[in-house]
Amino acid sequence: MASPATATATASLCCRLVRIPLLVPYARRPAPLSTRCSAAQSPDAVDREYADLNLRPLYLNRGHHLRIRQHVNPLSSSFSEPTEPPEWKEVFEDPLLPLMVDIGCGSGRFLIWHAKNSGERRNYLGLEIRQKLVERSQFWVTELGLRNVYFMFANATVSFNQIVSSYPGPLSLVSILCPDPHFKKRHHKRRVLQPQLVDSITKNLCLGGRVLLQSDVLEVAADMRERFDGYSDVFEHVDCIDKDLRCDNEGWLLDNPMGIRTEREVHAELEGATIYRRMYQKTRDVSH
């Protein structure tokens, strides 16, 4: 028979084990079968979304699935130095065209689709902190013979200003689409949209230029929204300017204004998630 001290210790351990899930607020329950089925279908859904890029024949050369860390610590010393800008004449056929920058561009399909299909004369720049993704994206660009899109390995939080301020044409659009949420409060400082990046975007964006923010995590979307709402003397939300862009009662855009979904949107919507979007237009010069 166990001694009283042993029984007390065992009971205490059981209590601690029972309470562990309560101490991990972001632990998830096993996904229901329907969600797991949706996740399994996601790669095929992404391929269908971007079918006209015809990237599948290139998978044999650069792989469809790369082994990549999903979460990167941008505060690591290896990402602390700003990335030097490229020679713009070497990467774009016409470096004077308006520029769109996608911060955290992931696999690059979203930008490549726009570079190939958009009716606007514009250059596209993708900034991504995971180097393997950048290398594959740039390989696709080269194979497709596109001269209006380019991908860079960079920590946008510290490199955006140095890169974009050197571009000879106007910065007309910046997108931050479903960035890493870094759920834990102590990791919020790892989120890409920090004050210095907001300042850099605000300073470099041309008059009439736009910023598109998007997330399938409401808290992350609200955090990004709050940062740009704080620049109400510089930006207006687009529904105040373009009545064709409708919002719900909470002020989130009802429709995707970009003409195609990002890969994360495809995955999230298959899982039944809501996408939260805000788009701002710069209507005045920076005054602070």
Short mmCIF file of C-alpha atoms in Angstrom, two decimals:
data_model
loop_
_atom_site.label_atom_id
_atom_site.label_comp_id
_atom_site.label_asym_id
_atom_site.label_seq_id
_atom_site.Cartn_x
_atom_site.Cartn_y
_atom_site.Cartn_z
CA MET A 1 0.00 0.00 0.00
CA ALA A 2 1.37 3.49 -0.92
CA SER A 3 2.42 5.74 1.94
CA PRO A 4 0.41 8.96 2.57
CA ALA A 5 3.29 11.02 1.19
CA THR A 6 3.37 8.97 -2.02
CA ALA A 7 -0.39 9.20 -2.44
CA THR A 8 -0.27 12.99 -1.94
CA ALA A 9 2.51 13.38 -4.50
CA THR A 10 0.63 11.19 -7.00
CA ALA A 11 -2.57 13.19 -6.54
CA SER A 12 -0.65 16.46 -6.97
CA LEU A 13 0.97 15.19 -10.16
CA CYS A 14 -2.42 14.12 -11.54
CA CYS A 15 -3.84 17.57 -10.80
CA ARG A 16 -0.95 19.20 -12.60
CA LEU A 17 -1.37 16.88 -15.59
CA VAL A 18 -5.08 17.61 -15.78
CA ARG A 19 -4.45 21.33 -15.72
CA ILE A 20 -1.79 21.41 -18.42
CA PRO A 21 -4.22 22.05 -21.33
CA LEU A 22 -5.60 25.08 -19.46
CA LEU A 23 -2.12 26.61 -19.33
CA VAL A 24 -1.71 26.41 -23.12
CA PRO A 25 -4.42 28.73 -24.50
CA TYR A 26 -3.56 28.14 -28.14
CA ALA A 27 -3.43 24.33 -28.03
CA ARG A 28 -5.87 22.97 -30.57
CA ARG A 29 -8.14 19.98 -30.35
CA PRO A 30 -7.69 17.33 -33.05
CA ALA A 31 -9.29 18.63 -36.22
CA PRO A 32 -12.61 17.07 -37.18
CA LEU A 33 -12.60 14.65 -40.07
CA SER A 34 -14.08 17.21 -42.48
CA THR A 35 -11.26 19.66 -41.72
CA ARG A 36 -8.61 16.98 -42.15
CA CYS A 37 -10.14 16.07 -45.50
CA SER A 38 -10.11 19.74 -46.52
CA ALA A 39 -6.45 20.03 -45.52
CA ALA A 40 -5.63 16.99 -47.64
CA GLN A 41 -7.38 18.62 -50.61
CA SER A 42 -5.63 21.98 -50.17
CA PRO A 43 -2.61 21.34 -52.44
CA ASP A 44 -4.94 20.31 -55.28
CA ALA A 45 -7.11 23.38 -54.64
CA VAL A 46 -4.05 25.64 -54.85
CA ASP A 47 -3.00 23.99 -58.11
CA ARG A 48 -6.47 24.63 -59.51
CA GLU A 49 -6.41 28.27 -58.36
CA TYR A 50 -3.13 28.85 -60.22
CA ALA A 51 -3.64 26.38 -63.06
CA ASP A 52 -2.96 28.92 -65.80
CA LEU A 53 0.60 29.44 -64.54
CA ASN A 54 1.31 25.86 -65.62
CA LEU A 55 3.95 25.38 -62.93
CA ARG A 56 3.43 21.64 -62.56
CA PRO A 57 5.96 20.70 -65.29
CA LEU A 58 8.55 22.70 -63.33
CA TYR A 59 7.99 20.74 -60.10
CA LEU A 60 10.34 18.03 -61.32
CA ASN A 61 13.19 20.52 -61.38
CA ARG A 62 12.46 22.50 -58.22
CA GLY A 63 10.03 20.33 -56.30
CA HIS A 64 6.42 20.89 -55.38
CA HIS A 65 6.87 20.43 -51.64
CA LEU A 66 9.96 21.94 -50.06
CA ARG A 67 10.96 21.10 -46.51
CA ILE A 68 10.74 24.54 -44.94
CA ARG A 69 10.34 25.80 -41.41
CA GLN A 70 6.89 27.32 -41.21
CA HIS A 71 7.81 29.70 -38.40
CA VAL A 72 10.95 31.82 -38.47
CA ASN A 73 12.19 34.13 -35.73
CA PRO A 74 12.80 37.47 -37.49
CA LEU A 75 14.56 38.77 -34.37
CA SER A 76 17.39 36.30 -34.86
CA SER A 77 20.77 37.94 -35.41
CA SER A 78 20.95 36.32 -38.86
CA PHE A 79 18.03 38.54 -39.97
CA SER A 80 19.04 41.75 -38.22
CA GLU A 81 21.05 43.36 -41.03
CA PRO A 82 19.13 45.20 -43.79
CA THR A 83 19.27 43.59 -47.22
CA GLU A 84 20.90 45.63 -49.95
CA PRO A 85 18.63 46.64 -52.83
CA PRO A 86 19.20 45.01 -56.22
CA GLU A 87 20.27 46.73 -59.40
CA TRP A 88 16.78 47.56 -60.56
CA LYS A 89 17.72 47.76 -64.24
CA GLU A 90 18.93 44.18 -64.03
CA VAL A 91 15.82 42.71 -62.42
CA PHE A 92 13.05 44.66 -64.18
CA GLU A 93 12.68 45.41 -67.87
CA ASP A 94 11.29 48.86 -67.02
CA PRO A 95 12.24 49.98 -63.49
CA LEU A 96 10.21 53.18 -63.78
CA LEU A 97 6.86 51.39 -63.69
CA PRO A 98 4.73 51.57 -60.52
CA LEU A 99 5.78 48.92 -57.99
CA MET A 100 3.72 46.51 -55.91
CA VAL A 101 5.48 44.94 -52.92
CA ASP A 102 4.11 41.79 -51.28
CA ILE A 103 5.57 41.44 -47.78
CA GLY A 104 5.88 37.79 -46.77
CA CYS A 105 5.16 36.53 -50.27
CA GLY A 106 5.49 32.81 -49.42
CA SER A 107 5.74 30.59 -52.47
CA GLY A 108 5.34 33.55 -54.84
CA ARG A 109 2.46 32.15 -56.89
CA PHE A 110 0.24 35.12 -56.03
CA LEU A 111 2.71 37.68 -57.41
CA ILE A 112 3.68 35.55 -60.38
CA TRP A 113 0.00 35.26 -61.34
CA HIS A 114 -0.37 39.04 -61.23
CA ALA A 115 2.85 39.59 -63.18
CA LYS A 116 1.56 37.28 -65.91
CA ASN A 117 -2.13 38.20 -65.96
CA SER A 118 -2.66 41.72 -64.65
CA GLY A 119 -3.74 44.30 -67.18
CA GLU A 120 -1.87 47.02 -65.28
CA ARG A 121 1.65 47.95 -66.31
CA ARG A 122 3.41 47.39 -63.01
CA ASN A 123 6.42 45.67 -61.46
CA TYR A 124 6.06 43.18 -58.63
CA LEU A 125 8.50 42.63 -55.78
CA GLY A 126 8.17 39.79 -53.26
CA LEU A 127 9.98 39.95 -49.92
CA GLU A 128 10.28 36.64 -48.06
CA ILE A 129 12.31 35.58 -45.02
CA ARG A 130 12.59 31.89 -46.01
CA GLN A 131 15.37 31.59 -48.55
CA LYS A 132 14.35 28.26 -50.10
CA LEU A 133 11.00 29.73 -51.10
CA VAL A 134 12.72 32.73 -52.68
CA GLU A 135 15.06 30.51 -54.69
CA ARG A 136 12.19 28.41 -56.02
CA SER A 137 10.05 31.46 -56.83
CA GLN A 138 12.87 33.09 -58.74
CA PHE A 139 13.50 29.83 -60.61
CA TRP A 140 9.85 29.83 -61.73
CA VAL A 141 10.13 33.47 -62.82
CA THR A 142 13.20 32.68 -64.91
CA GLU A 143 11.59 29.62 -66.48
CA LEU A 144 8.45 31.61 -67.34
CA GLY A 145 10.53 34.40 -68.87
CA LEU A 146 8.90 37.15 -66.79
CA ARG A 147 10.73 40.48 -66.47
CA ASN A 148 8.25 42.35 -64.28
CA VAL A 149 8.48 40.29 -61.07
CA TYR A 150 11.37 39.65 -58.71
CA PHE A 151 11.80 37.91 -55.34
CA MET A 152 14.22 38.80 -52.57
CA PHE A 153 15.36 37.05 -49.41
CA ALA A 154 14.84 39.75 -46.79
CA ASN A 155 13.45 40.55 -43.37
CA ALA A 156 10.95 43.20 -44.46
CA THR A 157 10.68 44.72 -40.99
CA VAL A 158 14.30 45.91 -41.12
CA SER A 159 14.92 45.99 -44.90
CA PHE A 160 11.80 47.51 -46.46
CA ASN A 161 12.92 51.14 -46.33
CA GLN A 162 16.43 50.51 -47.67
CA ILE A 163 15.13 48.40 -50.55
CA VAL A 164 12.07 50.38 -51.60
CA SER A 165 13.48 53.88 -51.15
CA SER A 166 16.05 53.08 -53.86
CA TYR A 167 13.41 52.09 -56.43
CA PRO A 168 13.32 54.71 -59.23
CA GLY A 169 9.57 54.44 -59.89
CA PRO A 170 6.58 55.04 -57.58
CA LEU A 171 5.52 52.58 -54.88
CA SER A 172 1.81 52.13 -55.65
CA LEU A 173 0.70 49.10 -53.65
CA VAL A 174 1.87 47.19 -50.57
CA SER A 175 0.23 43.95 -49.46
CA ILE A 176 0.61 42.02 -46.21
CA LEU A 177 -1.51 38.93 -46.65
CA CYS A 178 -2.01 36.38 -43.88
CA PRO A 179 1.31 36.98 -42.09
CA ASP A 180 2.61 34.60 -39.43
CA PRO A 181 0.32 35.26 -36.44
CA HIS A 182 2.89 34.46 -33.72
CA PHE A 183 0.03 33.75 -31.31
CA LYS A 184 1.86 33.84 -27.98
CA LYS A 185 1.88 37.29 -26.44
CA ARG A 186 5.62 37.18 -25.79
CA HIS A 187 6.12 36.55 -29.53
CA HIS A 188 3.98 39.47 -30.76
CA LYS A 189 7.20 41.43 -31.26
CA ARG A 190 8.05 38.92 -33.98
CA ARG A 191 5.04 39.94 -36.07
CA VAL A 192 6.08 41.55 -39.32
CA LEU A 193 4.00 44.73 -39.02
CA GLN A 194 5.95 46.67 -36.40
CA PRO A 195 5.91 50.49 -36.04
CA GLN A 196 9.08 50.98 -38.07
CA LEU A 197 7.59 49.07 -41.02
CA VAL A 198 4.34 51.06 -40.84
CA ASP A 199 6.43 54.24 -40.88
CA SER A 200 8.47 53.02 -43.87
CA ILE A 201 5.38 52.06 -45.86
CA THR A 202 3.71 55.38 -45.07
CA LYS A 203 6.78 57.38 -46.05
CA ASN A 204 7.54 55.55 -49.31
CA LEU A 205 4.03 55.01 -50.67
CA CYS A 206 3.06 57.45 -53.41
CA LEU A 207 -0.02 59.65 -53.15
CA GLY A 208 -2.98 57.55 -54.22
CA GLY A 209 -1.06 54.39 -53.37
CA ARG A 210 -2.78 51.62 -51.44
CA VAL A 211 -2.06 49.16 -48.62
CA LEU A 212 -3.91 45.85 -48.43
CA LEU A 213 -3.97 44.01 -45.09
CA GLN A 214 -5.42 40.54 -44.74
CA SER A 215 -5.55 37.68 -42.25
CA ASP A 216 -7.71 34.71 -41.38
CA VAL A 217 -6.92 35.39 -37.69
CA LEU A 218 -9.16 38.18 -36.39
CA GLU A 219 -6.73 39.27 -33.67
CA VAL A 220 -3.90 39.65 -36.18
CA ALA A 221 -6.11 41.51 -38.65
CA ALA A 222 -7.32 43.83 -35.89
CA ASP A 223 -3.74 44.50 -34.78
CA MET A 224 -2.67 45.48 -38.31
CA ARG A 225 -5.82 47.56 -38.73
CA GLU A 226 -5.16 49.47 -35.52
CA ARG A 227 -1.66 50.40 -36.67
CA PHE A 228 -2.89 51.95 -39.93
CA ASP A 229 -6.00 53.47 -38.38
CA GLY A 230 -3.51 55.46 -36.31
CA TYR A 231 -2.45 57.27 -39.50
CA SER A 232 -5.87 58.74 -40.25
CA ASP A 233 -4.22 62.02 -41.22
CA VAL A 234 -2.47 60.18 -44.09
CA PHE A 235 -4.75 57.26 -45.04
CA GLU A 236 -8.42 56.75 -45.73
CA HIS A 237 -10.10 53.39 -45.98
CA VAL A 238 -10.98 52.66 -49.58
CA ASP A 239 -14.72 52.31 -49.00
CA CYS A 240 -14.74 56.05 -48.25
CA ILE A 241 -13.27 56.67 -51.72
CA ASP A 242 -14.57 53.85 -53.90
CA LYS A 243 -18.18 52.92 -53.17
CA ASP A 244 -17.82 49.74 -55.23
CA LEU A 245 -15.60 48.32 -52.45
CA ARG A 246 -18.17 47.28 -49.85
CA CYS A 247 -17.55 46.58 -46.17
CA ASP A 248 -19.50 44.74 -43.48
CA ASN A 249 -20.75 46.44 -40.33
CA GLU A 250 -17.36 45.94 -38.69
CA GLY A 251 -15.50 47.73 -41.49
CA TRP A 252 -13.94 44.63 -43.11
CA LEU A 253 -13.95 44.38 -46.90
CA LEU A 254 -16.53 41.90 -48.09
CA ASP A 255 -14.73 40.85 -51.26
CA ASN A 256 -11.19 40.10 -52.35
CA PRO A 257 -10.08 43.13 -54.41
CA MET A 258 -7.10 41.34 -56.00
CA GLY A 259 -8.83 38.99 -58.44
CA ILE A 260 -7.24 35.80 -57.07
CA ARG A 261 -6.81 34.22 -53.67
CA THR A 262 -3.50 33.66 -51.92
CA GLU A 263 -2.56 30.10 -51.06
CA ARG A 264 -3.35 30.74 -47.39
CA GLU A 265 -6.81 32.01 -48.39
CA VAL A 266 -7.43 28.78 -50.29
CA HIS A 267 -6.43 26.68 -47.29
CA ALA A 268 -8.34 28.82 -44.79
CA GLU A 269 -11.55 28.93 -46.77
CA LEU A 270 -11.48 25.16 -47.24
CA GLU A 271 -11.39 24.95 -43.44
CA GLY A 272 -14.35 27.31 -43.16
CA ALA A 273 -12.37 30.30 -41.88
CA THR A 274 -13.32 33.95 -42.42
CA ILE A 275 -10.87 36.27 -44.20
CA TYR A 276 -10.55 39.75 -42.69
CA ARG A 277 -9.37 42.51 -45.05
CA ARG A 278 -8.69 46.24 -44.91
CA MET A 279 -7.40 48.42 -47.73
CA TYR A 280 -6.12 51.94 -47.21
CA GLN A 281 -5.36 54.69 -49.72
CA LYS A 282 -2.81 57.40 -49.10
CA THR A 283 -4.59 60.71 -49.55
CA ARG A 284 -2.14 63.11 -47.91
CA ASP A 285 1.61 63.43 -47.47
CA VAL A 286 3.19 62.28 -44.22
CA SER A 287 2.98 64.94 -41.53
CA HIS A 288 4.64 63.05 -38.69
#
